[in-house]
Coordinates of C-alpha atoms in Angstrom, one line a residue:
X1 CA 0.5 0.2 0.4
X2 CA 3.2 2.6 0.6
X3 CA 4.7 1.9 -3.2
X4 CA 0.9 3.1 -3.8
X5 CA 0.7 6.7 -2.0
X6 CA 0.3 9.6 -4.0
X7 CA 3.3 11.1 -4.4
X8 CA 3.3 14.6 -2.6
X9 CA 6.5 16.7 -3.2
X10 CA 4.8 19.9 -1.4
X11 CA 4.0 17.8 1.4
X12 CA 7.4 16.3 1.8
X13 CA 9.1 19.1 1.2
X14 CA 7.2 21.2 3.7
X15 CA 8.2 18.1 6.7
X16 CA 11.2 17.9 5.8
X17 CA 12.8 21.2 5.8
X18 CA 10.7 21.9 9.2
X19 CA 11.2 18.9 10.7
X20 CA 15.1 20.0 9.6
X21 CA 14.7 23.1 12.0
X22 CA 14.5 20.8 15.4
X23 CA 18.5 20.2 15.3
X24 CA 19.5 23.9 15.0
X25 CA 21.3 25.1 18.2
X26 CA 20.0 29.0 20.0
X27 CA 22.2 31.4 19.5
X28 CA 22.2 35.6 20.1
X29 CA 24.3 38.5 19.8
X30 CA 25.8 39.8 23.3
X31 CA 23.7 41.5 25.3
X32 CA 25.9 44.2 25.8
X33 CA 26.9 44.6 23.0
X34 CA 27.2 47.8 21.0
X35 CA 27.0 49.8 24.2
X36 CA 30.2 48.9 26.3
X37 CA 31.6 52.9 26.1
X38 CA 29.6 55.4 27.5
X39 CA 28.2 57.9 24.9
X40 CA 26.1 61.1 24.7
X41 CA 24.4 63.0 22.2
X42 CA 26.0 66.2 20.8
X43 CA 22.7 67.7 20.5
X44 CA 21.6 70.7 18.1
X45 CA 23.9 72.6 16.1
X46 CA 27.3 71.4 15.9
X47 CA 26.8 70.5 12.4
X48 CA 27.1 66.7 13.2
X49 CA 24.5 64.5 13.4
X50 CA 22.9 63.8 16.6
X51 CA 23.5 60.1 17.1
X52 CA 25.7 59.0 20.7
X53 CA 29.6 59.9 20.2
X54 CA 32.2 58.4 22.5
X55 CA 33.0 60.9 25.7
X56 CA 37.2 61.8 25.9
X57 CA 40.1 62.9 23.9
X58 CA 43.5 61.3 22.7
X59 CA 42.4 57.9 21.1
X60 CA 40.6 58.4 17.9
X61 CA 38.0 56.4 20.0
X62 CA 36.9 59.9 21.0
X63 CA 33.9 61.3 19.0
X64 CA 33.4 58.8 17.3
X65 CA 29.8 57.9 16.6
X66 CA 28.3 54.8 19.2
X67 CA 25.5 52.8 19.7
X68 CA 23.3 53.0 16.3
X69 CA 23.2 50.4 14.3
X70 CA 24.8 52.8 11.6
X71 CA 28.1 53.5 13.5
X72 CA 31.3 51.4 14.0
X73 CA 31.3 49.4 16.9
X74 CA 27.6 49.3 17.5
X75 CA 25.2 47.3 18.2
X76 CA 23.6 45.5 15.6
X77 CA 19.6 46.5 14.8
X78 CA 16.9 44.1 16.3
X79 CA 20.4 42.2 18.3
X80 CA 19.2 38.9 17.7
X81 CA 17.5 37.1 20.9
X82 CA 17.9 32.8 22.3
X83 CA 13.7 32.5 22.8
X84 CA 13.6 33.1 19.1
X85 CA 10.7 30.3 18.0
X86 CA 13.7 27.5 16.8
X87 CA 11.8 24.4 17.1
X88 CA 8.7 23.2 14.1
X89 CA 5.7 20.8 15.8
X90 CA 4.9 18.7 12.5
X91 CA 1.8 16.6 12.9
X92 CA 2.0 12.9 13.1
X93 CA 0.2 12.3 10.4
X94 CA 2.0 14.6 7.9
X95 CA 5.2 13.3 8.8
X96 CA 4.2 8.9 7.9
X97 CA 1.9 10.8 4.8
X98 CA 5.4 12.4 4.0
X99 CA 7.7 9.3 4.2
X100 CA 4.9 7.7 2.4
X101 CA 4.9 9.8 0.0
X102 CA 8.8 9.4 -0.4
X103 CA 9.1 5.6 -0.6
X104 CA 6.0 5.0 -2.8
X105 CA 8.2 7.5 -5.5
X106 CA 11.2 5.7 -4.6
X107 CA 9.9 3.1 -7.2
X108 CA 9.6 4.9 -10.1
X109 CA 13.0 4.5 -12.0
X110 CA 12.2 7.3 -13.8
X111 CA 12.4 10.1 -10.7
X112 CA 15.3 7.1 -9.2
X113 CA 16.4 8.2 -12.5
X114 CA 15.6 12.1 -12.8
X115 CA 17.6 12.2 -9.1
X116 CA 21.0 11.5 -10.6
X117 CA 21.0 7.5 -9.6
X118 CA 22.1 5.8 -12.8
X119 CA 19.9 2.5 -12.1
X120 CA 19.8 1.2 -15.9
X121 CA 21.1 -1.9 -15.4
X122 CA 18.9 -2.5 -12.5
X123 CA 16.2 -5.3 -12.8
X124 CA 13.6 -4.5 -10.8
X125 CA 12.9 -0.9 -8.8
X126 CA 12.1 -0.8 -5.6
X127 CA 15.5 -3.2 -5.5
X128 CA 14.5 -5.6 -2.9
X129 CA 17.6 -8.2 -1.4
X130 CA 17.0 -10.7 1.1
X131 CA 17.8 -10.5 4.5
X132 CA 21.6 -12.6 3.9
X133 CA 23.0 -10.4 2.9
X134 CA 23.7 -8.8 6.3
X135 CA 26.3 -11.0 6.6
X136 CA 28.9 -9.8 4.4
X137 CA 32.3 -9.2 6.0
X138 CA 34.4 -8.4 3.4
X139 CA 33.8 -5.6 1.0
X140 CA 34.7 -7.5 -2.0
X141 CA 31.9 -9.4 -1.8
X142 CA 29.5 -6.4 -1.0
X143 CA 31.0 -5.3 -4.0
X144 CA 30.4 -8.7 -5.9
X145 CA 26.3 -8.8 -5.0
X146 CA 25.8 -5.1 -6.5
X147 CA 27.9 -5.9 -9.4
X148 CA 25.2 -8.9 -9.5
X149 CA 22.4 -6.6 -9.9
X150 CA 23.5 -4.2 -11.5
X151 CA 24.2 -1.4 -9.2
X152 CA 27.7 -0.7 -9.2
X153 CA 27.5 1.5 -11.8
X154 CA 25.2 3.9 -9.3
X155 CA 29.0 3.7 -6.6
X156 CA 31.3 4.7 -9.2
X157 CA 28.8 7.7 -9.9
X158 CA 28.7 8.4 -6.3
X159 CA 32.7 7.3 -5.9
X160 CA 33.4 10.6 -8.2
X161 CA 31.2 12.7 -7.0

């Protein structure tokens, strides 16, 4: 029944892109960043912008603009916060529907080939092999098996990429 499920690339994309967000870690700039100087605006009447300026003298930094997002060493606009919405919830039925749709798409040779896989010599897609192959311990045996079912071209393509 899974291989006969309707193909819904829109649902697969939605579910994948939202579930992929659940591995993200929160990040943010420091709360104090850009405000670690004492600066005050010079006010009007000095023919300069009213942005706050660093106090003092005897250094290049004094008199430079501070705090604003347009200033060098100022804070960014809308500083990032850790309480942003990082994770997304996806309905269980939708997740299952997406998995069924993706598995059903893997049963169509035209779609599999469109993804770039070399499956011309594979007799049947999906290719089902008995569970006994899990006992293989040597790579040479696995290569032999892949050549016998005609799937080794895809391995070669992956090796060259």
